[in-house]
mmCIF file of C-alpha atoms and ligand atoms in Angstrom:
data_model
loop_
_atom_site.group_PDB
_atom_site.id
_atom_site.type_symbol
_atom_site.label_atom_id
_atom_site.label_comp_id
_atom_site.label_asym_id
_atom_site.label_seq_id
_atom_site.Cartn_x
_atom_site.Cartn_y
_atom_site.Cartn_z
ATOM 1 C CA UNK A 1 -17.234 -6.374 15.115
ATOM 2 C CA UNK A 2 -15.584 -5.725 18.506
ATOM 3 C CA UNK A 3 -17.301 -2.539 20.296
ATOM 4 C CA UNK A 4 -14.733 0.179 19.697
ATOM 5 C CA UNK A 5 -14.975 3.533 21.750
ATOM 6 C CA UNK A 6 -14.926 5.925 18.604
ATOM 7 C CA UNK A 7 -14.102 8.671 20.593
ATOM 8 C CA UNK A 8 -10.651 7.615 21.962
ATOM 9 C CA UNK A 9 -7.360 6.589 19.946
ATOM 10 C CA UNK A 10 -5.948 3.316 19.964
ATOM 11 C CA UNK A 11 -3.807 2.291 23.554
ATOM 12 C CA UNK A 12 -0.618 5.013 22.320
ATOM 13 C CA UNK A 13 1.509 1.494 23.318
ATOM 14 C CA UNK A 14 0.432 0.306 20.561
ATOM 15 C CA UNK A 15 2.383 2.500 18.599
ATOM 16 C CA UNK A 16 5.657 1.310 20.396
ATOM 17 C CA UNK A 17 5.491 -2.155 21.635
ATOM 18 C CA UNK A 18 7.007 -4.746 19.299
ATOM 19 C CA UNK A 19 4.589 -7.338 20.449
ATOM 20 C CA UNK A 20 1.897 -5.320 18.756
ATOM 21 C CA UNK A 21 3.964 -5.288 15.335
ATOM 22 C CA UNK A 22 4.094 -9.201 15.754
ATOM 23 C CA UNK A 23 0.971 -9.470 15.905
ATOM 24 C CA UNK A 24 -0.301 -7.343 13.700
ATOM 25 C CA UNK A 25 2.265 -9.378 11.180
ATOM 26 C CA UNK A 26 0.437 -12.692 11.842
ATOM 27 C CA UNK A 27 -3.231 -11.527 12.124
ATOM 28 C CA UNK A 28 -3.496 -8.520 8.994
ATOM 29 C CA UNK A 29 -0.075 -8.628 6.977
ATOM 30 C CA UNK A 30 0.045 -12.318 6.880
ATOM 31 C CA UNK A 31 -3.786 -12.495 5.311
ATOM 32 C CA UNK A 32 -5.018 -9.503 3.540
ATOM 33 C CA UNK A 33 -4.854 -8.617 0.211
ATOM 34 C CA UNK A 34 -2.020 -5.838 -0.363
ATOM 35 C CA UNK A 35 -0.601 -3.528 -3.836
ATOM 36 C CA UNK A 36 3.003 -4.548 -4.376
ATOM 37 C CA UNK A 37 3.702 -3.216 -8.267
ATOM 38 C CA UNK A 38 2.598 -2.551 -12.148
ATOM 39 C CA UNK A 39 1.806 -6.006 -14.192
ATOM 40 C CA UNK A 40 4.229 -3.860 -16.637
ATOM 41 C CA UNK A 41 7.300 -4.467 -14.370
ATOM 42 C CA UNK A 42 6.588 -8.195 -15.703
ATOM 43 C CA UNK A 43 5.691 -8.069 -18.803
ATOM 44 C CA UNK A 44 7.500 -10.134 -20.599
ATOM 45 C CA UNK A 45 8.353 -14.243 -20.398
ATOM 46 C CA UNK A 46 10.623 -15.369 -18.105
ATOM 47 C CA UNK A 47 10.536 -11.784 -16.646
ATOM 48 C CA UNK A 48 11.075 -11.900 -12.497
ATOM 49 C CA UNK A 49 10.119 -8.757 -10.014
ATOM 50 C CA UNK A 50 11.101 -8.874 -6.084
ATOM 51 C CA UNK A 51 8.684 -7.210 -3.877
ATOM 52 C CA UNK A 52 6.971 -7.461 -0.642
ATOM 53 C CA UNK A 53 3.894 -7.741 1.124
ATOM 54 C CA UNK A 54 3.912 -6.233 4.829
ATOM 55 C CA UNK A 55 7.223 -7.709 6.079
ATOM 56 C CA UNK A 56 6.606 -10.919 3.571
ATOM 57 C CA UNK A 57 9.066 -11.004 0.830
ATOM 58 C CA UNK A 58 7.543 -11.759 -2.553
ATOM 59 C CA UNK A 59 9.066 -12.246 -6.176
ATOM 60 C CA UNK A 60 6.320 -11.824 -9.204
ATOM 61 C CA UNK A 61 7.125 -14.127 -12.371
ATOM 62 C CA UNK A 62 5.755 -14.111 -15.423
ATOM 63 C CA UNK A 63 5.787 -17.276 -16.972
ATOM 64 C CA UNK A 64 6.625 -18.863 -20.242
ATOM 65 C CA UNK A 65 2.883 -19.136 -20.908
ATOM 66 C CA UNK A 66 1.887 -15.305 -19.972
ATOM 67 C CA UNK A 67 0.236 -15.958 -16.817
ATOM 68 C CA UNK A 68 1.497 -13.839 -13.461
ATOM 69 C CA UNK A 69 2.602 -15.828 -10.752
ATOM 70 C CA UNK A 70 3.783 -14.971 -7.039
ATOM 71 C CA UNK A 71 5.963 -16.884 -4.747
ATOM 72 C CA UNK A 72 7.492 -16.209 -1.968
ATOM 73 C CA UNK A 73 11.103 -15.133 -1.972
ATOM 74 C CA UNK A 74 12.103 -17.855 0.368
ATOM 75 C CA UNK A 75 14.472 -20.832 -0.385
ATOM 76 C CA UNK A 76 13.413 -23.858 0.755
ATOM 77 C CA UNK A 77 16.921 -25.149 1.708
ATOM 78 C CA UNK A 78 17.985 -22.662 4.791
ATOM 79 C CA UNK A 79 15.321 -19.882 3.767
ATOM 80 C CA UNK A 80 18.227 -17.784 1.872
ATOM 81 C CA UNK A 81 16.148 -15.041 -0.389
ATOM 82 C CA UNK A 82 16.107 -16.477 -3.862
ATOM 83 C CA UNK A 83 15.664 -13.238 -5.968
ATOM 84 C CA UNK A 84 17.155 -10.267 -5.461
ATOM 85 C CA UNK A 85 15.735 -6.869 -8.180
ATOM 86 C CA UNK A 86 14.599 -7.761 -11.669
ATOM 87 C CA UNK A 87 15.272 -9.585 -14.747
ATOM 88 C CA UNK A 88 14.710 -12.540 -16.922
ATOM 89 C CA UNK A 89 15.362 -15.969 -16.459
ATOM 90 C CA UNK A 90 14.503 -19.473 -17.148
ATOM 91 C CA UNK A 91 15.144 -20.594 -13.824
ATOM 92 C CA UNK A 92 15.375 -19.254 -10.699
ATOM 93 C CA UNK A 93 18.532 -20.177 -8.440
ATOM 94 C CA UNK A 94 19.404 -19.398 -5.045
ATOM 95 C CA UNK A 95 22.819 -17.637 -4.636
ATOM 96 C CA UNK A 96 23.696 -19.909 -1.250
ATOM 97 C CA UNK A 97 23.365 -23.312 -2.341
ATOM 98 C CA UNK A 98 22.435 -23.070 -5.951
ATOM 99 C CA UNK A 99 18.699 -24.697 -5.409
ATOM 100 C CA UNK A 100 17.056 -24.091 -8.670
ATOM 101 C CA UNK A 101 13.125 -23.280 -9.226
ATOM 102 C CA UNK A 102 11.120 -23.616 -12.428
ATOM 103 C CA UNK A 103 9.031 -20.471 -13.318
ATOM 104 C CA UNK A 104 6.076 -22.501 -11.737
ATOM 105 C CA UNK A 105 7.703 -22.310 -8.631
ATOM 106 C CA UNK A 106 8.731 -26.730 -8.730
ATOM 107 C CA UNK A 107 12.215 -27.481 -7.264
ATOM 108 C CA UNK A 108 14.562 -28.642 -10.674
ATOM 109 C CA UNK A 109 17.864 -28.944 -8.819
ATOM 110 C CA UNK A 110 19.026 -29.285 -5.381
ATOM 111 C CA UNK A 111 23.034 -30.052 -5.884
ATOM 112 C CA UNK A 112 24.113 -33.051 -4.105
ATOM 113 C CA UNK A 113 20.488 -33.705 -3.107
ATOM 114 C CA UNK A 114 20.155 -36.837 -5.463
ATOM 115 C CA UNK A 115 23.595 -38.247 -3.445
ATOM 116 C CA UNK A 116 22.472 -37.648 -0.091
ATOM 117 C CA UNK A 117 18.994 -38.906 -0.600
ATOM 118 C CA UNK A 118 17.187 -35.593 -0.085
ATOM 119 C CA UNK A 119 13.514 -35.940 -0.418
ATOM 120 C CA UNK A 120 12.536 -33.084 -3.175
ATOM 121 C CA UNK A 121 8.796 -33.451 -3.550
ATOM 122 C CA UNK A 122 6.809 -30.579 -1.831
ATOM 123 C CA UNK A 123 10.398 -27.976 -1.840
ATOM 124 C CA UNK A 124 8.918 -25.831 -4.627
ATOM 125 C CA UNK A 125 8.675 -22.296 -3.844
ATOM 126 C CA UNK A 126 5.412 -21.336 -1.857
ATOM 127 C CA UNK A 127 2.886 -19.807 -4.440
ATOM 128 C CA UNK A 128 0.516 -16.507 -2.696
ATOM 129 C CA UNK A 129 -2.696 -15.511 -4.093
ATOM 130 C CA UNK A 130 -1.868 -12.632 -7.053
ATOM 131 C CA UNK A 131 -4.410 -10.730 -8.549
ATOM 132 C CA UNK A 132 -4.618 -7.471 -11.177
ATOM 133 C CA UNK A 133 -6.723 -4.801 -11.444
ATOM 134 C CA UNK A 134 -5.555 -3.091 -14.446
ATOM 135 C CA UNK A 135 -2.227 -2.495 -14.699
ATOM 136 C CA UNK A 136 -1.625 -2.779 -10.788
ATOM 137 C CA UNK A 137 -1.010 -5.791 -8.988
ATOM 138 C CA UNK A 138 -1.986 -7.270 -5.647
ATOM 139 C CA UNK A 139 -0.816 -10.008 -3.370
ATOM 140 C CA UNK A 140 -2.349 -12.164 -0.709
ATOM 141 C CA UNK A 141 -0.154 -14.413 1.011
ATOM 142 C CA UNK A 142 -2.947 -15.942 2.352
ATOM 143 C CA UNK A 143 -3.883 -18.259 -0.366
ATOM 144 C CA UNK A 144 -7.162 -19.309 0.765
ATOM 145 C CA UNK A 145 -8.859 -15.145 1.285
ATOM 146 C CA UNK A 146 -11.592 -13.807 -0.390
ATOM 147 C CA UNK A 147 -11.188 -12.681 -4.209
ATOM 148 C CA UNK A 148 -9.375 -9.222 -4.596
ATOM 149 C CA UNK A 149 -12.662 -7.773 -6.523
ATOM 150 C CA UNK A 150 -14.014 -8.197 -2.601
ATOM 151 C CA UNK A 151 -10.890 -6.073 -1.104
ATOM 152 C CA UNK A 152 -11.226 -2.938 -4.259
ATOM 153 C CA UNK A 153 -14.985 -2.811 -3.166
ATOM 154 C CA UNK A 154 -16.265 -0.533 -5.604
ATOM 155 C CA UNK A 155 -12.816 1.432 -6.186
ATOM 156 C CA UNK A 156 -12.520 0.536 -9.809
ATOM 157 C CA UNK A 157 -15.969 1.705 -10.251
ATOM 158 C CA UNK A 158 -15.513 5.339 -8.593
ATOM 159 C CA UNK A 159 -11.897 5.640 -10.480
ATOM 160 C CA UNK A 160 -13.091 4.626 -14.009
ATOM 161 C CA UNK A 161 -16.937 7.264 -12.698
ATOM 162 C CA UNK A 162 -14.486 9.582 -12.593
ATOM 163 C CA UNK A 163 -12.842 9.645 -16.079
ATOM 164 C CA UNK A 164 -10.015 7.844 -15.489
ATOM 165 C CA UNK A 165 -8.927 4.320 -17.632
ATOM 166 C CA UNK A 166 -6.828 2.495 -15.452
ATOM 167 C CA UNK A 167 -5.837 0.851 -18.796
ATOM 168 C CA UNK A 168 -4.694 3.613 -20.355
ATOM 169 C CA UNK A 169 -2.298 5.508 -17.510
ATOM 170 C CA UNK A 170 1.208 5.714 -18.502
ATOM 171 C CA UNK A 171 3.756 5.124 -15.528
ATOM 172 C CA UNK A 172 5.571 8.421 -14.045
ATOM 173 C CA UNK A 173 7.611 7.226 -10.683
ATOM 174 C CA UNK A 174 7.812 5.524 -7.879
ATOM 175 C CA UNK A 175 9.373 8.050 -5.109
ATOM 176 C CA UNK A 176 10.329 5.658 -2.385
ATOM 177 C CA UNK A 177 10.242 6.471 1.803
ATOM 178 C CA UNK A 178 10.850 6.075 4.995
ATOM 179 C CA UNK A 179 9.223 7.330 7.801
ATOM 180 C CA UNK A 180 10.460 7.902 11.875
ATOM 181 C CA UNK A 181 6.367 6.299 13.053
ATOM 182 C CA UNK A 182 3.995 3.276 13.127
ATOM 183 C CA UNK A 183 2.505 2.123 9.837
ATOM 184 C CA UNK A 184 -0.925 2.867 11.380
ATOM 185 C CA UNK A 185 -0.092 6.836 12.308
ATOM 186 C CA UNK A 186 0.820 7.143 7.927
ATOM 187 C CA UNK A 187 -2.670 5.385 7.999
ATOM 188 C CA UNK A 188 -4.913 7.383 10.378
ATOM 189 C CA UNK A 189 -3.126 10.436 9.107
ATOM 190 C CA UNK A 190 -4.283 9.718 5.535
ATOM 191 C CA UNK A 191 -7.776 9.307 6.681
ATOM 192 C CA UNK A 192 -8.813 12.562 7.970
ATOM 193 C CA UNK A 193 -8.560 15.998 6.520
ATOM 194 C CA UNK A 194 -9.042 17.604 9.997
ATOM 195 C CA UNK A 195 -5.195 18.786 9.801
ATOM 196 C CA UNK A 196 -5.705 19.823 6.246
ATOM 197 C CA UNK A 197 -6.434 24.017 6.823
ATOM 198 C CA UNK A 198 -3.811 23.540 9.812
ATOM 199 C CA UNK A 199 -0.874 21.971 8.240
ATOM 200 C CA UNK A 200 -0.993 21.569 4.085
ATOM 201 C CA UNK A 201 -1.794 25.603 3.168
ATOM 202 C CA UNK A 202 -0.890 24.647 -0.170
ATOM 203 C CA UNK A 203 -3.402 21.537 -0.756
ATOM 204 C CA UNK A 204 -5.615 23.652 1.199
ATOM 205 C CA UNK A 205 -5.601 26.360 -1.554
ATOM 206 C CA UNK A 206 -6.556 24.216 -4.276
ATOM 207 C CA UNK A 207 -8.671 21.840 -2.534
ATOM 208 C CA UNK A 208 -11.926 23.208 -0.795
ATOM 209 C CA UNK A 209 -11.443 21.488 3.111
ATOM 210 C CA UNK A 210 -14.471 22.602 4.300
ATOM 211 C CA UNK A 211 -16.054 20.435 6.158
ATOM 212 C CA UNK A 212 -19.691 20.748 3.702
ATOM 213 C CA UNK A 213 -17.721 20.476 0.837
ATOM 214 C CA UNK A 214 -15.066 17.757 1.790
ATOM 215 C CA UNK A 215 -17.036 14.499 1.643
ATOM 216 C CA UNK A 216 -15.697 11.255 3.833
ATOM 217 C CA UNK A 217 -17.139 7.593 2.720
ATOM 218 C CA UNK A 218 -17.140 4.235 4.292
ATOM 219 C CA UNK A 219 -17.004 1.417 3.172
ATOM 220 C CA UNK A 220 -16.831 -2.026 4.475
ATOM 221 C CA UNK A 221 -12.793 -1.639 4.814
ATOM 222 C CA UNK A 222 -12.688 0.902 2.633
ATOM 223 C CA UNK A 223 -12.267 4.221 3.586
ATOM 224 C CA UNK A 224 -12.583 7.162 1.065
ATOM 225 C CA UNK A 225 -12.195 10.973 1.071
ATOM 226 C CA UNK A 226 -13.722 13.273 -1.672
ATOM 227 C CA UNK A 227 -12.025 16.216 -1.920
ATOM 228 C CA UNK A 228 -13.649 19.366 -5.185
ATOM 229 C CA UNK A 229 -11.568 22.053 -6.051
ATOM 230 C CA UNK A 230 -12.107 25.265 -4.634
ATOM 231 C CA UNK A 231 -14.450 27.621 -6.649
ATOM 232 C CA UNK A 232 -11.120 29.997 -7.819
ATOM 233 C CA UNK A 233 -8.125 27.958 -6.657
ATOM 234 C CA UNK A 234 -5.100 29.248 -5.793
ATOM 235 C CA UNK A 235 -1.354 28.221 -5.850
ATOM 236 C CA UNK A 236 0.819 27.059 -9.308
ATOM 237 C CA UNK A 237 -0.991 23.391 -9.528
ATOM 238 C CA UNK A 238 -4.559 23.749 -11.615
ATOM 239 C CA UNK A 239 -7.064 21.135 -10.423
ATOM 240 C CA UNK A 240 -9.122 22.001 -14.112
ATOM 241 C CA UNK A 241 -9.903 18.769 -16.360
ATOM 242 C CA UNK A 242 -11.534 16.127 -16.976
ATOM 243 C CA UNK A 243 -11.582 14.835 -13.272
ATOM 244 C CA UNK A 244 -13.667 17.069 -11.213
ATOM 245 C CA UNK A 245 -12.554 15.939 -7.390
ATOM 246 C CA UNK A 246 -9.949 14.499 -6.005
ATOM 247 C CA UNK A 247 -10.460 10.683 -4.539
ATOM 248 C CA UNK A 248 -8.384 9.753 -1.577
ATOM 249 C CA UNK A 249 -8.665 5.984 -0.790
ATOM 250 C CA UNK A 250 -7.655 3.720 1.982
ATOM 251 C CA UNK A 251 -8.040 0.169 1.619
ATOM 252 C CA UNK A 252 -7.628 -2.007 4.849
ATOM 253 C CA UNK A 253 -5.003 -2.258 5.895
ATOM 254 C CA UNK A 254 -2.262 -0.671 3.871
ATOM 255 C CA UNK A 255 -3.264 0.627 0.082
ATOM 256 C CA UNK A 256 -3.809 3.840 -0.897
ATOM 257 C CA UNK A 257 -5.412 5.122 -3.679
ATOM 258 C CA UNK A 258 -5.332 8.759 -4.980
ATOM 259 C CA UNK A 259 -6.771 10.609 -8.092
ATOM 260 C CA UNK A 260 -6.033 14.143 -8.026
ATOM 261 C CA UNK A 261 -8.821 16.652 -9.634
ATOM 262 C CA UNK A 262 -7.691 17.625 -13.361
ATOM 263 C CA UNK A 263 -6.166 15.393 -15.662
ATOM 264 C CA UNK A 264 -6.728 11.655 -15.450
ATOM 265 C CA UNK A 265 -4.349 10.364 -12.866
ATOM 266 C CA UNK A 266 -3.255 8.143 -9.910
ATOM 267 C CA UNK A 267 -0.931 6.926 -7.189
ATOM 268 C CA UNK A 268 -1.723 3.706 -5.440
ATOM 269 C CA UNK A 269 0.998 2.153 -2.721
ATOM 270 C CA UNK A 270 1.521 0.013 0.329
ATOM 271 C CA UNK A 271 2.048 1.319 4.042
ATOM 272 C CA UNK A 272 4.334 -0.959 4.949
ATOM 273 C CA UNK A 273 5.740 -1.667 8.708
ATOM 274 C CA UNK A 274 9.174 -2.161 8.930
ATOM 275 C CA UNK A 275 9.604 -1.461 13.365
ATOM 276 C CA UNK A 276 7.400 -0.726 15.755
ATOM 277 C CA UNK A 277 9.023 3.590 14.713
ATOM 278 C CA UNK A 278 9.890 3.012 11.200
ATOM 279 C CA UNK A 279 7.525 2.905 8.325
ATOM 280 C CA UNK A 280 8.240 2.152 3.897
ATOM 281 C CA UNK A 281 5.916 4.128 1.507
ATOM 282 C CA UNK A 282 6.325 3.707 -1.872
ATOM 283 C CA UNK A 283 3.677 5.220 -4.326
ATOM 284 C CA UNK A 284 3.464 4.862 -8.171
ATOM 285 C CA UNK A 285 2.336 7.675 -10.182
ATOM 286 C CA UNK A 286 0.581 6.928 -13.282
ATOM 287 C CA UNK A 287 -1.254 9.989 -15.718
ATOM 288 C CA UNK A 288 -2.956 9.914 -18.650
ATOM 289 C CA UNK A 289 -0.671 10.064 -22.076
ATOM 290 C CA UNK A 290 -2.571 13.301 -23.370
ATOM 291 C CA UNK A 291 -1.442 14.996 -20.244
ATOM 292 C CA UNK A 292 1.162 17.461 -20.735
ATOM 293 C CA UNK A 293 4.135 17.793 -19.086
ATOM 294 C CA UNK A 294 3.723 21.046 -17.396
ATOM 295 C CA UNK A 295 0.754 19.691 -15.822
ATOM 296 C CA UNK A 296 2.346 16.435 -14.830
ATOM 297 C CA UNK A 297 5.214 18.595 -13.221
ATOM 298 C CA UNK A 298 3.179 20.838 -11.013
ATOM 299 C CA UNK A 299 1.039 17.715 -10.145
ATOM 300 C CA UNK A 300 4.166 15.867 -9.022
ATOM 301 C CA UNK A 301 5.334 18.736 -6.955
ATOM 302 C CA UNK A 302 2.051 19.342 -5.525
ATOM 303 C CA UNK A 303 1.576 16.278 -4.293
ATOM 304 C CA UNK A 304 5.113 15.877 -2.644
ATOM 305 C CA UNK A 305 4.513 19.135 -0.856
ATOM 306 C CA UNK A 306 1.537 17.643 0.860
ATOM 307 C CA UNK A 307 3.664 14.188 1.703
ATOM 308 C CA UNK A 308 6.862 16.226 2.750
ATOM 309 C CA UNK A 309 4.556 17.859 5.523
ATOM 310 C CA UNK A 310 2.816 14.460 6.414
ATOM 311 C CA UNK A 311 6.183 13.381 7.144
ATOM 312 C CA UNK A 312 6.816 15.609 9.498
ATOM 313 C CA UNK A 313 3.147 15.626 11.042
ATOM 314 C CA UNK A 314 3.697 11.813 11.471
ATOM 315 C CA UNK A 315 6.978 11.866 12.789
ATOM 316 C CA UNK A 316 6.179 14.667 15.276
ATOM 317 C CA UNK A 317 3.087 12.050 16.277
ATOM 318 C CA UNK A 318 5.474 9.339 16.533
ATOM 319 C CA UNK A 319 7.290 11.283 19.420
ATOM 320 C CA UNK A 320 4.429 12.635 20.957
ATOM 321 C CA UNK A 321 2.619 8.813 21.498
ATOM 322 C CA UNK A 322 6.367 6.692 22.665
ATOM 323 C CA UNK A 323 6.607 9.411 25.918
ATOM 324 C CA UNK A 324 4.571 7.221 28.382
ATOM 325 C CA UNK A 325 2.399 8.889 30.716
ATOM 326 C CA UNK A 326 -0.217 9.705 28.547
ATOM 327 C CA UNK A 327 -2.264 6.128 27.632
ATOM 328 C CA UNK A 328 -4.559 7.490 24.871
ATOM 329 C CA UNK A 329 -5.636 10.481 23.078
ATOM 330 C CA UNK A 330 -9.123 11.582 22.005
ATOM 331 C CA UNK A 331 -10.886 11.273 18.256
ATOM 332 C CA UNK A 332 -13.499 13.905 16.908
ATOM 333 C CA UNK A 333 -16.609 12.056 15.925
ATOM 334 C CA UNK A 334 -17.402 13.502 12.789
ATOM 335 C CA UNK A 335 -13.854 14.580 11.267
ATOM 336 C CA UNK A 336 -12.356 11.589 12.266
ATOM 337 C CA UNK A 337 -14.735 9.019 11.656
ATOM 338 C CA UNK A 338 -12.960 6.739 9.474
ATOM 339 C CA UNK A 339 -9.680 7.194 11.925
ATOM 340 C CA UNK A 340 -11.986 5.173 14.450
ATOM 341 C CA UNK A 341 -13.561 3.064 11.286
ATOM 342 C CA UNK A 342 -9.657 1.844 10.654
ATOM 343 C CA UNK A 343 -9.210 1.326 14.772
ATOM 344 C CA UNK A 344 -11.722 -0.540 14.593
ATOM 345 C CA UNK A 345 -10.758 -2.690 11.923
ATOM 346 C CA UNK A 346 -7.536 -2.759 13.729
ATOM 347 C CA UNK A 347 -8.908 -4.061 17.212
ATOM 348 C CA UNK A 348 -10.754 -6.521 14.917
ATOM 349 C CA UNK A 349 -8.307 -8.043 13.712
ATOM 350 C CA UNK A 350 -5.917 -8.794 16.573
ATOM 351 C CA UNK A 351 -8.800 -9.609 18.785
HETATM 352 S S1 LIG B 1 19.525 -21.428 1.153
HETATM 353 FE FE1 LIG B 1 18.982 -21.506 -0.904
HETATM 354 S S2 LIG B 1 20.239 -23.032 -1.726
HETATM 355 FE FE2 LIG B 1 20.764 -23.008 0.348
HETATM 356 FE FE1 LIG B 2 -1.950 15.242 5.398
#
């Protein structure tokens, strides 16, 4: 690993320059495993899902035979996407030129091509390594990384150690965003709980942020926070049940993964760069089917308290980094540890 000051940020221009995004694109986006939806969004034959991973476009198909598939969303004609939303098919045609794909992703029909003596062989859509753990599915577009049980590292294990069946979860929402900063402020802003006391009063109420009661954890790129209920919490959202701590995941680069303490429960989503300033977040909420609805609701709002004033933390961060004189800021060693752990990864990978 490259030697990483751990007590200074990142260069701030990172934050700003586009040449960073680029390459950030090429060297982590382009070749690291990434969450991009539920197995349940295609469930059944025939049954087609657009997503994307990083800035890669990506459509999930189910085929006739059951088994999950990912492409990417790219014609091979003039690069046109292919799929646009959802649905079922039994082909898949481009809206430009009409080039038609099998389910497996072979080139059926390229109008005209047969006339003009177009060479068809190797035009099928370009498959990406897919993967499921549980209901939730993950994309690589690098088809020769490591397996995806490498990337979870031992997430399933702590998730299913703490009562929760990722088999069993039901599917809330997906509340979709974006966000005025670089993907890796949402990022190093999920990974400490330094600002916690300072700028989430409500989390901070039900959650003890203590710094000998809130527990960090690294892994090898994964980075998780541990988070018990206070002894006599306070607010309208009880943390009481079968889950005694909240979990607060980060796997490298983009995934997060959260179970709050109470009911069996969790949100998992991408970080995804969009500019250099602008940042998508979407995050799918999934709860037990015993839970009841009350519960669910204060849950919901809870949690969209804390990521309504994360938005705002971020964005203010955003501001603060793109005003030039200042070239770096500083990192604490202890409360920020896995801030510098994700840096590192960071300086790692574009080195
Ligand atoms: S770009 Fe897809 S058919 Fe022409
Ligand atoms: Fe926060």
């Amino acid at each position: 690993m490259v030697a990483v000051d751990t007590n200074r940020t990142l260069p701030w221009s990172w934050y700003t320059d586009p040449a960073v995004l680029e390459l950030e694109r090429d060297r982590i986006f382009r070749r690291s495993w990434q969450y991009v939806g539920r197995a349940d969004e295609v469930a059944e034959p025939g049954s087609y899902a657009t997503t994307r991973a990083g800035h890669i476009p990506v459509v999930l198909i189910r085929d006739e035979e059951g088994t999950l598939r990912a492409f990417l969303n790219v014609c091979r004609h003039r690069g046109s996407l292919v799929c646009e939303g959802s649905g079922r098919r039994a082909t898949l045609q481009c809206p430009y030129h009409a080039w038609t794909y099998g389910l497996d992703g072979r080139l059926l029909v390229a109008p005209r091509g047969g006339r003009e003596g177009l060479v068809t062989d190797d035009l099928g859509l370009v498959p990406l390594a897919v993967d499921t753990w549980g209901p939730f599915v993950f994309v690589n577009p690098d088809p020769d990384g490591d397996p995806l049980s490498d990337f979870l590292e031992d997430v399933p294990e702590q998730v299913a150690a703490a009562g929760v069946d990722v088999a069993e979860l039901r599917f809330l929402q997906r509340p979709e965003s974006e966000l005025a900063a670089n993907w890796k402020l949402c990022a190093e802003n999920f990974l400490e709980c330094y600002h916690c006391a300072v700028a989430h009063p409500g989390f901070s109420a039900v959650v003890d942020v203590s710094p000998g009661s809130y527990l960090l954890d690294t892994g090898r790129a994964r980075m998780s926070q541990y988070g018990p209920p206070r002894p006599e919490p306070r607010g309208s959202f009880d943390p009481a049940g079968e889950v005694e701590r909240g979990q607060f995941h980060l796997l490298f680069p983009n995934t997060v993964i959260n179970v709050m303490p109470g009911r069996p429960n969790l949100s998992i989503g991408p970080i995804v760069p969009v500019a250099p300033d602008r940042t998508y977040r979407f995050l799918d909420y999934l709860v037990t089917p015993e839970a009841d609805d009350a519960w669910v609701e204060e849950m919901l709002l809870f949690d969209a308290q804390v990521g309504d004033e994360d938005t705002r933390l971020v964005e203010r961060v955003q501001q603060g980094v793109s005003a030039g004189l200042l070239d770096e800021g500083r990192l604490l060693p202890e409360s920020e540890r896995h801030v510098a752990h994700f840096q590192a990864l960071v300086v790692e990978a574009l080195a």
